[in-house]
Structure formats: C-alpha cells, structure tokens
Coordinates of C-alpha atoms in Angstrom, one line a residue:
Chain A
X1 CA -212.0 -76.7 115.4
X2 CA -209.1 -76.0 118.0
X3 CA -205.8 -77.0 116.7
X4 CA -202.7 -76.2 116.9
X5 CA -202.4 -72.7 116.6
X6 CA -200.6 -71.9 113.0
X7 CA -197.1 -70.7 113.6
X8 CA -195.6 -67.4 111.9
X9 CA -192.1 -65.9 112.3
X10 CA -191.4 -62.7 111.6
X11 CA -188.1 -61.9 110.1
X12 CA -186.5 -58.6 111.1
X13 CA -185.7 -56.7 107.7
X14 CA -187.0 -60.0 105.8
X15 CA -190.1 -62.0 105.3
X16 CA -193.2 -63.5 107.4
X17 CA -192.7 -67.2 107.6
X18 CA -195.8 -69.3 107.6
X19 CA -196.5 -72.9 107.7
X20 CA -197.4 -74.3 104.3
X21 CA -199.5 -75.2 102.6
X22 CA -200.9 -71.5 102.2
X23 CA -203.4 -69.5 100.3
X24 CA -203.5 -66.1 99.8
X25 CA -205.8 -63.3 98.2
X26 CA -204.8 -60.5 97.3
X27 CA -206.3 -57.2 96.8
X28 CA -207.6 -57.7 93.3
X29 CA -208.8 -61.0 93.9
X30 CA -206.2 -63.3 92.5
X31 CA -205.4 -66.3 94.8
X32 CA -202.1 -67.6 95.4
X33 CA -201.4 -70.9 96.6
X34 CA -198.0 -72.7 97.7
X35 CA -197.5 -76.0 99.6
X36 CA -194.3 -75.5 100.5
X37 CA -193.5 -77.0 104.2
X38 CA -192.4 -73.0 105.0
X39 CA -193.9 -70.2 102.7
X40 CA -191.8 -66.7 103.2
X41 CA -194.3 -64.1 102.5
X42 CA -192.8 -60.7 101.2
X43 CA -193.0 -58.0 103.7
X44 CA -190.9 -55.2 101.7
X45 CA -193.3 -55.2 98.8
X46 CA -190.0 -55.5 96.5
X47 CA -190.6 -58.6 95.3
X48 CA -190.8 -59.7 91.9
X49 CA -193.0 -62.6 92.5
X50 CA -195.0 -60.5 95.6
X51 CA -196.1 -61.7 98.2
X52 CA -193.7 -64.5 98.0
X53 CA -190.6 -63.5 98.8
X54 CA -187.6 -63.6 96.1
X55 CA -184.6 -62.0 98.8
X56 CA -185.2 -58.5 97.1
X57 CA -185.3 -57.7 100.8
X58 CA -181.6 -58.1 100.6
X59 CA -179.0 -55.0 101.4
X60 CA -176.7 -54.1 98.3
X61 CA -174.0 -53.3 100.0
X62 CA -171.8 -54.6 103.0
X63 CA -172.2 -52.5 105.9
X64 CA -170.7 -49.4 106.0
X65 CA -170.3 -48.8 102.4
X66 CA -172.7 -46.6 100.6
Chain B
X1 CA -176.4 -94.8 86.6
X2 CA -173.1 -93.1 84.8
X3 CA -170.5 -94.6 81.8
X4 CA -167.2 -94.0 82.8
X5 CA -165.7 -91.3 81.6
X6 CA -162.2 -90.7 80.1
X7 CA -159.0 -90.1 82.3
X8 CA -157.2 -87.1 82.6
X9 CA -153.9 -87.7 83.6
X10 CA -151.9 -90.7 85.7
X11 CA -154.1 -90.8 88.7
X12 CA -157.6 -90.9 87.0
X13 CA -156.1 -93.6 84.1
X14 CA -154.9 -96.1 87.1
X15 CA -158.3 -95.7 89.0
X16 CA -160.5 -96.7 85.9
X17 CA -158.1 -99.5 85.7
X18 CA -158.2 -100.5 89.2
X19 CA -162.1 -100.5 88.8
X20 CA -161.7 -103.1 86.1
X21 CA -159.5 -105.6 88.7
X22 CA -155.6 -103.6 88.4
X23 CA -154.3 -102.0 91.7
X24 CA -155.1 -98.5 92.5
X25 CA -152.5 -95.9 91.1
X26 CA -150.4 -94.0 94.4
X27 CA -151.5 -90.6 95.0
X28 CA -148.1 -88.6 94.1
X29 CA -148.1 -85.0 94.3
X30 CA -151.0 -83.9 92.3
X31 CA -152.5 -80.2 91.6
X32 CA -155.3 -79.4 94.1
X33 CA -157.2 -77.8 91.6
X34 CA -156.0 -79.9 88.5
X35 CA -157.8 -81.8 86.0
X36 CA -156.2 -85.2 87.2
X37 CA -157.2 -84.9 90.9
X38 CA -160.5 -83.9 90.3
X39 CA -161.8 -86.5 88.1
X40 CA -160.4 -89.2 90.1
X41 CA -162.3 -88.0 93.0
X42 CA -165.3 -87.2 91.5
X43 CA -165.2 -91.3 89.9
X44 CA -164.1 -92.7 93.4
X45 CA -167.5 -90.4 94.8
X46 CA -169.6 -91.2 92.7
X47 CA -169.4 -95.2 93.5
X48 CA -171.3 -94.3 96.7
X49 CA -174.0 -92.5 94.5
X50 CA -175.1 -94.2 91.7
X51 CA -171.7 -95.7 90.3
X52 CA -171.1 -96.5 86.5
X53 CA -172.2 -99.2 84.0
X54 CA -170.2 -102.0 84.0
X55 CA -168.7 -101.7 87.5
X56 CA -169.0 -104.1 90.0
X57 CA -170.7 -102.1 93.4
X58 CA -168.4 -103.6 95.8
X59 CA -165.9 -101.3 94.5
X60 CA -167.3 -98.8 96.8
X61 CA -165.9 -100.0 99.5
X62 CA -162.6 -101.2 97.8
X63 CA -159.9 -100.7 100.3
X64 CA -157.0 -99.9 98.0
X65 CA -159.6 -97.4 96.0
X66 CA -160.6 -95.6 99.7
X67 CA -156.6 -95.3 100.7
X68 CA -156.2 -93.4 97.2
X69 CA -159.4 -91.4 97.6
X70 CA -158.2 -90.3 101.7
X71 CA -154.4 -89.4 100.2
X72 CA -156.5 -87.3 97.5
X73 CA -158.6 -85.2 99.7
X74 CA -155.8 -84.2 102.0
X75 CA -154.7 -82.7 99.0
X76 CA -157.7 -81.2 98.3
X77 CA -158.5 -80.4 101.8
X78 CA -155.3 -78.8 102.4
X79 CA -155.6 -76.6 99.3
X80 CA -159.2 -75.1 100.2
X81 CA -158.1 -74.9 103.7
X82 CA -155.0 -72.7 102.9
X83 CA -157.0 -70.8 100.0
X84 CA -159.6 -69.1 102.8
X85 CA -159.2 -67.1 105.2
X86 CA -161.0 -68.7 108.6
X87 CA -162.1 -67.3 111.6
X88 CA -165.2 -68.5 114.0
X89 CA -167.6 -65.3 113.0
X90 CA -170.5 -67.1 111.7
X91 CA -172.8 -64.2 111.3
X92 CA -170.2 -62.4 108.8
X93 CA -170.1 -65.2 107.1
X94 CA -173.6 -65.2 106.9
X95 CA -173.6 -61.5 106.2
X96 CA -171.2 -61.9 103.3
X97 CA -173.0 -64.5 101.3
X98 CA -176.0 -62.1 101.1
X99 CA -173.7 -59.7 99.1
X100 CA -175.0 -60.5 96.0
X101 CA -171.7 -59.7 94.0
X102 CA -171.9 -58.5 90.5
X103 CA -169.7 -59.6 87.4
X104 CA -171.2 -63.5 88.1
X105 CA -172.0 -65.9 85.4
X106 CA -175.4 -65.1 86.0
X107 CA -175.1 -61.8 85.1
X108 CA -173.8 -62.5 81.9
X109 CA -176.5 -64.7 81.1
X110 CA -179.0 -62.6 81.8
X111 CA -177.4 -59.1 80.3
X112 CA -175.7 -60.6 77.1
X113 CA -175.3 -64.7 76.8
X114 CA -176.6 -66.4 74.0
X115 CA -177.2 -69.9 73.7
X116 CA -174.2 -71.9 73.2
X117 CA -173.5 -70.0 76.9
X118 CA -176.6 -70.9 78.9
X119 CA -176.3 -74.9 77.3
X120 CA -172.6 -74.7 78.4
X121 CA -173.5 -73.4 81.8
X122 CA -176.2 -76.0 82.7
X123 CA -173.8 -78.8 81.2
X124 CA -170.8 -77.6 84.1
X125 CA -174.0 -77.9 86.2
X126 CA -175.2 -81.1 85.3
X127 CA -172.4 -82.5 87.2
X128 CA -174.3 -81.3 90.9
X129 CA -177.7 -81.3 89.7
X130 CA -178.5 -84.6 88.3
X131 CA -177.8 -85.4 92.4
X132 CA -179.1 -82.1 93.3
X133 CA -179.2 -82.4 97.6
X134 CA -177.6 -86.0 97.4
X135 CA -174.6 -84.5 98.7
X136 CA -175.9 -82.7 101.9
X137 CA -178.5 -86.1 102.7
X138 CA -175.0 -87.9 104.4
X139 CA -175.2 -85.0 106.9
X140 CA -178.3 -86.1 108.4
X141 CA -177.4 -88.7 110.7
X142 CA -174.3 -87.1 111.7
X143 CA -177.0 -84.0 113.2
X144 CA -179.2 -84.3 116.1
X145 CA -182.4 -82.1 116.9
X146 CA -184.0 -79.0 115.4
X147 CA -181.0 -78.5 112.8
X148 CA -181.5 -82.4 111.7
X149 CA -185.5 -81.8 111.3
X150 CA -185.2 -78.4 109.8
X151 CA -182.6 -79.9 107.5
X152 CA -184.8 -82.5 106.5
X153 CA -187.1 -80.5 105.8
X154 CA -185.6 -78.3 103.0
X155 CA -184.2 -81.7 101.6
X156 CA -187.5 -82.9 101.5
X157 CA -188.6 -80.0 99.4
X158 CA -185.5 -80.8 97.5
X159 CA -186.6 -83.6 96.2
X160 CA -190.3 -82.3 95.3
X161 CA -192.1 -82.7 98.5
X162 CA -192.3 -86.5 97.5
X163 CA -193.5 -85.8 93.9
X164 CA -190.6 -86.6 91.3
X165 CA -191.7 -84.3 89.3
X166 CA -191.1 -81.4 91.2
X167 CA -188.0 -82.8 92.3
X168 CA -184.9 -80.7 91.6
X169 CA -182.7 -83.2 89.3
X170 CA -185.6 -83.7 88.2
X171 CA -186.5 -80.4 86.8
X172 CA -183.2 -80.2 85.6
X173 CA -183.4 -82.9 83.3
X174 CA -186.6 -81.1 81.8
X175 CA -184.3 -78.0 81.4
X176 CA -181.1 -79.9 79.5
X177 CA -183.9 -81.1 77.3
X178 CA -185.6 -78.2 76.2
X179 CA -182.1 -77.2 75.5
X180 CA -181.4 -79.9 73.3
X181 CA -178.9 -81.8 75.7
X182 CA -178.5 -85.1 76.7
X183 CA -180.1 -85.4 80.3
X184 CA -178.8 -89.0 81.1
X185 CA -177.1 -88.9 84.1
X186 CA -173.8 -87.5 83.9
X187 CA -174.2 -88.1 80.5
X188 CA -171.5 -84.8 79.4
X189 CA -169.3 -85.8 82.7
X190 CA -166.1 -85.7 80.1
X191 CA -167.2 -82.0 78.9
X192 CA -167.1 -81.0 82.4
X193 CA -163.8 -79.1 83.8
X194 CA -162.1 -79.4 86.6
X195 CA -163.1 -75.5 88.2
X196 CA -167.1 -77.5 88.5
X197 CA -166.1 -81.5 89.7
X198 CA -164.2 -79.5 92.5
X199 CA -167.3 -77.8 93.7
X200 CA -169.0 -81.1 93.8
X201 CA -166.4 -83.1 95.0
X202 CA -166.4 -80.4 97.9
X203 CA -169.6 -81.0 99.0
X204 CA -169.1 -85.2 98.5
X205 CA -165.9 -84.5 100.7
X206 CA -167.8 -82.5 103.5
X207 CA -170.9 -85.1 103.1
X208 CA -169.1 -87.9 103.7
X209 CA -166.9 -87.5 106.4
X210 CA -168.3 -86.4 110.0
X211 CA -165.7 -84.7 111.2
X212 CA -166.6 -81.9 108.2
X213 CA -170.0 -81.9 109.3
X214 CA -169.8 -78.8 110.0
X215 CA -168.5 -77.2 106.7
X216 CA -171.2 -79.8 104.9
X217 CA -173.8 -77.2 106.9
X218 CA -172.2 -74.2 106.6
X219 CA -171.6 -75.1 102.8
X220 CA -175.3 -76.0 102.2
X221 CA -176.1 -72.8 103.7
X222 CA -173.8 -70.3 101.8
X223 CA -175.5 -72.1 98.2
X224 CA -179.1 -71.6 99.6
X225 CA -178.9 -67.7 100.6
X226 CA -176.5 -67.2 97.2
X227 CA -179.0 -69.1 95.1
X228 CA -182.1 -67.3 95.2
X229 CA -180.9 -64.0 93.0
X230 CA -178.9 -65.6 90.9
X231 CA -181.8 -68.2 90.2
X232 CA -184.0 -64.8 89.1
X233 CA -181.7 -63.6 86.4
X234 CA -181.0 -67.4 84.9
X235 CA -185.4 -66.8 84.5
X236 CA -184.9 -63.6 82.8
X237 CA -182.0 -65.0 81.2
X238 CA -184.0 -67.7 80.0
X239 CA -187.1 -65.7 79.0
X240 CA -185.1 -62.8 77.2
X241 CA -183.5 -66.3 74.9
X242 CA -187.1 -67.8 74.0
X243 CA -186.5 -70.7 76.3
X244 CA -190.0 -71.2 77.6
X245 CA -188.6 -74.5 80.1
X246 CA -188.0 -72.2 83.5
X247 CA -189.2 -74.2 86.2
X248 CA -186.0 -75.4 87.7
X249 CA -184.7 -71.5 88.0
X250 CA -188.3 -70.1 89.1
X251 CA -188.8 -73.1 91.4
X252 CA -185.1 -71.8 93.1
X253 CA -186.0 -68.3 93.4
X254 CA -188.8 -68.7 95.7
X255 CA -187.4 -72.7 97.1
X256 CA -183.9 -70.6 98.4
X257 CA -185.5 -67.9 99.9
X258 CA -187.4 -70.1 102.0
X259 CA -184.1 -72.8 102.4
X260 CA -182.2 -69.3 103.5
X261 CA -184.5 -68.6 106.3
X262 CA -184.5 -72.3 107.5
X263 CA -180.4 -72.9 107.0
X264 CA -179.8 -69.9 109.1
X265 CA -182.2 -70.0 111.9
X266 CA -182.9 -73.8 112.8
X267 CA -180.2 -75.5 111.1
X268 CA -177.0 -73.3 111.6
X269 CA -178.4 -71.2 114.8
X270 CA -179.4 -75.0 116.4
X271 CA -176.4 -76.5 115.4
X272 CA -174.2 -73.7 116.7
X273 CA -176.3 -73.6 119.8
X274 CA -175.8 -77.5 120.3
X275 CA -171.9 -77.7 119.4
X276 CA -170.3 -74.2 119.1
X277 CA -166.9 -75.5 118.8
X278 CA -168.5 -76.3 115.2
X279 CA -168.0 -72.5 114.4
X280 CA -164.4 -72.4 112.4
X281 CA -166.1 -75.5 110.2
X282 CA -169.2 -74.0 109.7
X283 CA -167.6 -70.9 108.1
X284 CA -165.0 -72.8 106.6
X285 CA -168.0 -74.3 104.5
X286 CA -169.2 -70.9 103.5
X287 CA -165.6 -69.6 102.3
X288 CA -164.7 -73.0 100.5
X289 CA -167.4 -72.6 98.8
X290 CA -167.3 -68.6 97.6
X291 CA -163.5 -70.3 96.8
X292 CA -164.2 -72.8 94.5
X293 CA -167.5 -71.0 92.9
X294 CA -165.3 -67.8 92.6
X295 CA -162.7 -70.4 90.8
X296 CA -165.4 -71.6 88.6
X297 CA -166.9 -68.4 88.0
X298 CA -163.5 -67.4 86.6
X299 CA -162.8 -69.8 84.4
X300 CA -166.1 -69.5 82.7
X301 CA -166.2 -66.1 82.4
X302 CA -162.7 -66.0 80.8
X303 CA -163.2 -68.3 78.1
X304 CA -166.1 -66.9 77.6
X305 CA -164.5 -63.3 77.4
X306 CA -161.9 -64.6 74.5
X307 CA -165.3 -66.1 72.6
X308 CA -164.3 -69.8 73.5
X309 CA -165.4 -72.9 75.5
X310 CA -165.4 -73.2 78.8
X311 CA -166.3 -76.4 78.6
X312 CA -163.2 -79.5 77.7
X313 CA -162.6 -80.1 74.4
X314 CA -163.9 -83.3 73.2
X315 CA -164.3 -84.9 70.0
X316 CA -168.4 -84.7 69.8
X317 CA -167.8 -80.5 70.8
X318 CA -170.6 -78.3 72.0

C-alpha cells in the first residue's frame, strides 16, 4: 500500500495542516470527518469547533501592546 | 441574471440609457465614494458576470461603455490609493489583518442586533455573495505556479468542492431565505448603498485588470484571515435570534481558517517569491480593503446607532 506519503505542515503558533479528506477520533470516541482539499487541525486546544481550527489561535493584541 | 436597477445620479441615468442604444454619459468629476459612481460601476461590472434582463451581451465589450468605465476607476483608484497609507511590508500587513478589531458589525450582531439588523446586513451582502469568489477567479490566469494552484484550490472549495450545494452563493441564498428575503440574484441591488458596491466594485476593479493583480491577491487575502472570527459571532449571532439556517457563517469559520493558511503561505509567500516588485500591490490590496470595509462598517453602524436604515430608502422598505 505505498503511496505517496500524506503531507502535514505544521504552523508555528497556529494549526497542523493535513491533506483532506480526513477523519479523526477523538478521545471519547466521536469521529469527525472533513473533505476539505486542506483540513487545519487545532493545535492550541482553544477552539470552539476543536480539533478544527476556528483562528482562536490568533494574538489579541498587536505586538507590543499588552 | 439581474433587472436593472434604478440610477442614482447623472452618470448611472446615461449608462442605463446607453445600454438601451443612447451614447454613454462623460465621466465628469464624480465622488469617489458617492452614490453615482458606484452604481455605474458596479452596472458596467456586472455585464462581464451575469449582466441584466433585457440587455443585449455585447454590451460588455461596448467601447463607449469601457471608455466611461476606465475614466471611473481612475477616480476610484485614485481615491483608495490616496486614502491608505502604502509601504512594501507584506508581513505587517499580514500581521494587522489578524487584529481582530472590536466595535465591527459583527459585534453588534452577535451582542445586541435584532432582526431587522442581521436581514439588513446580509442584504448589503448580497451584493458580493450571490458571486461569492467570482471576483478573485479573473486572477487566475494572470498567476503562474504554486500561488495559481494554491489559489485554485481555495476557489474550488469556494464553490463547494464541485457540489452546488455547498457552494458559497449558494449557501447564501439558503440564508436570505430562511430570513424571509428575496434570494434572486441581486434581487435588493437598489437597497444596497454605496459604502457595499464600493467593496465589490474593488475587488471587480482588481480582478479585472492585470496590472492590480497584485492587490486582487493581497485583497483576497486580507477577507480570508478577517473572515474566520467574524464568521463565529454572525453563528452565535444567528443562534442567540432563533435563526436555525447557519451554514454559510459555520461553513466560513472553519473554510477561512484553512483559506488563511493557504493565501499566506503558497499564494502570497509564492507570488512574492516569484515577483517581489508585487509587494506595494499586494499590501495595497490589504489596506484598500480594511478602507472600504472600515467605510462600510461605519456607515452601518451609524444608522444603526440613531435606530435607522442603513440600507437606501426605497419605496417597497425593509
């Protein structure tokens, strides 16, 4: 079953991009699917609709302000 | 396929007549941002979209119609181009769309609109969304290599990875619907103010000419990374008003963060990698369009503030 290997990019301070179509399972068994032609998996476990990622990744502020 | 809509003023009165056989008004010395301007534009656009009942096609490439249209955007073009403030630093650019500002429209919506606000916002929308990407699909021959696929790519998902019901304008329509709203196409064009046809004709302007292919990209860019939160309060907007029809806004949350990703890396990091000189256009595109939305956001916000329409007056109202 050699193929091309699947390709993920890893976004610093932002999500895991994978190839779609995807499936995951999560912990407590619920499966979520998405066949989008790039999936961005949350990585910052802010996301309202985790582990897809809605930019709650995002900063708040501009740099430099607090 | 649209019905004409009414003029506005001189400009937009002489075009609909010129589309009937009469010669095509001069330009003059119109407002940038004004009424006039901006529906003539959006009519002489629209004839390379789907054009209007009752109008012959060849109009689109009416000579007399195209001088006006070129003597319009310079106005335009001129306006937006004085309005921002430039520079070549892409990546602050960037930066600065992923502010996600308070005191938006979507704010409102979500913390105190009522109805009569969310079915005036999507009609100002209706004037993008019913061509929802059309705009930014006259960019892709004028690109060449991984920006071109990668762009392709999110326009693809744009238009419902091939399925029309999960294309974009598509949800849309679904939405005016469920909001009781006519979801013919460009069906509440005269309702629409000029603060909205400028944002599209911006993105018609920068689609359609190469030499903007650049501000086309770094346009499309700045409304993918600024659409994701803005789409996830519309949802809660939605849900907290009983409107059970959130699909299109959903659909946005998690289609933008993905588009955000794409736009930056292998559409505006390959294009800037291919022609860098591209870099002044490219954030050009991104501060046109904070401009123009900032000008729209205004405008809604302040009629709404004073408990009025932000929509134009017309005879059949809200």
């Amino acid at each position: 079953m050699a193929g091309d290997p699947t390709r993920i990019t890893m976004v610093t301070g932002g999500p895991i991009l994978v190839e779609g179509p995807v499936e995951i399972t999560l912990d407590d068994g619920r499966v979520v699917r998405s066949d989008r032609f790039v999936v961005a998996l949350c990585a910052c476990k802010r996301s309202r609709t985790y582990p897809i990622c809605d930019t709650s990744h995002r900063p708040k502020h501009r740099r430099g302000e607090s | 396929m649209g019905q004409l809509p009414r003029p506005r003023g001189p400009i937009s009165e002489g075009i609909l007549a010129a589309l009937s056989g009469g010669a095509p008004p001069p330009a003059g010395d119109p407002d940038p941002f004004g009424e006039d301007l901006h529906l003539s534009l959006y009519v002489c656009y629209e004839l390379h979209y789907q054009g209007f009942d009752g109008v012959d096609p060849e109009y689109e490439w009416d000579p007399g119609l195209l001088a006006l249209r070129r003597d319009l955007e310079r106005v335009f073009l001129t306006a937006l181009r004085d309005g921002v403030e430039g520079g070549t630093d892409v990546e602050a650019a960037v930066d600065a769309a992923m502010i996600d500002s308070p005191g938006g429209i979507s704010h409102f919506l979500e913390d105190k609109g009522e109805l009569w606000h969310l079915r005036e916002y999507v009609v100002h929308r209706s004037a993008y969304h019913h061509k929802e990407a059309d705009p930014h699909a006259w960019v892709i021959p004028r690109l060449t290599g991984q920006a071109k696929a990668a762009l392709v790519a999110v326009e693809f998902d744009e238009y419902g990875g091939g399925r029309y019901a999960r294309m974009h304008a598509k949800l849309f329509g679904d939405l005016m619907r469920a909001l009781g709203l006519d979801d013919g196409y460009l069906a509440r064009l005269d309702d629409v103010p000029a603060p909205m046809l400028a944002v599209v004709n911006m993105m018609s302007l920068f689609g359609l000419h190469r030499s903007l292919r650049g501000a086309l990209v770094g346009h499309f860019a700045s409304a993918e990374i600024t659409t994701s939160p803005g789409a996830a309060r519309m949802t809660r907007a939605l849900d907290r008003l009983g409107v059970a029809e959130t699909v299109f806004f959903t659909e946005h949350v998690e289609a933008d963060a993905v588009h955000e990703q794409v736009l930056r890396r292998d559409v505006v990091g390959d294009l800037l990698r291919r022609e860098p000189a591209l870099a002044g256009d490219i954030v050009f595109g991104f501060q046109a369009t904070d401009l123009l939305e900032g000008r729209f956001g205004a405008h809604v916000l302040g009629a709404w503030d004073q408990g009025r329409t932000s929509l134009r007056e017309t005879p059949d109202g809200r």
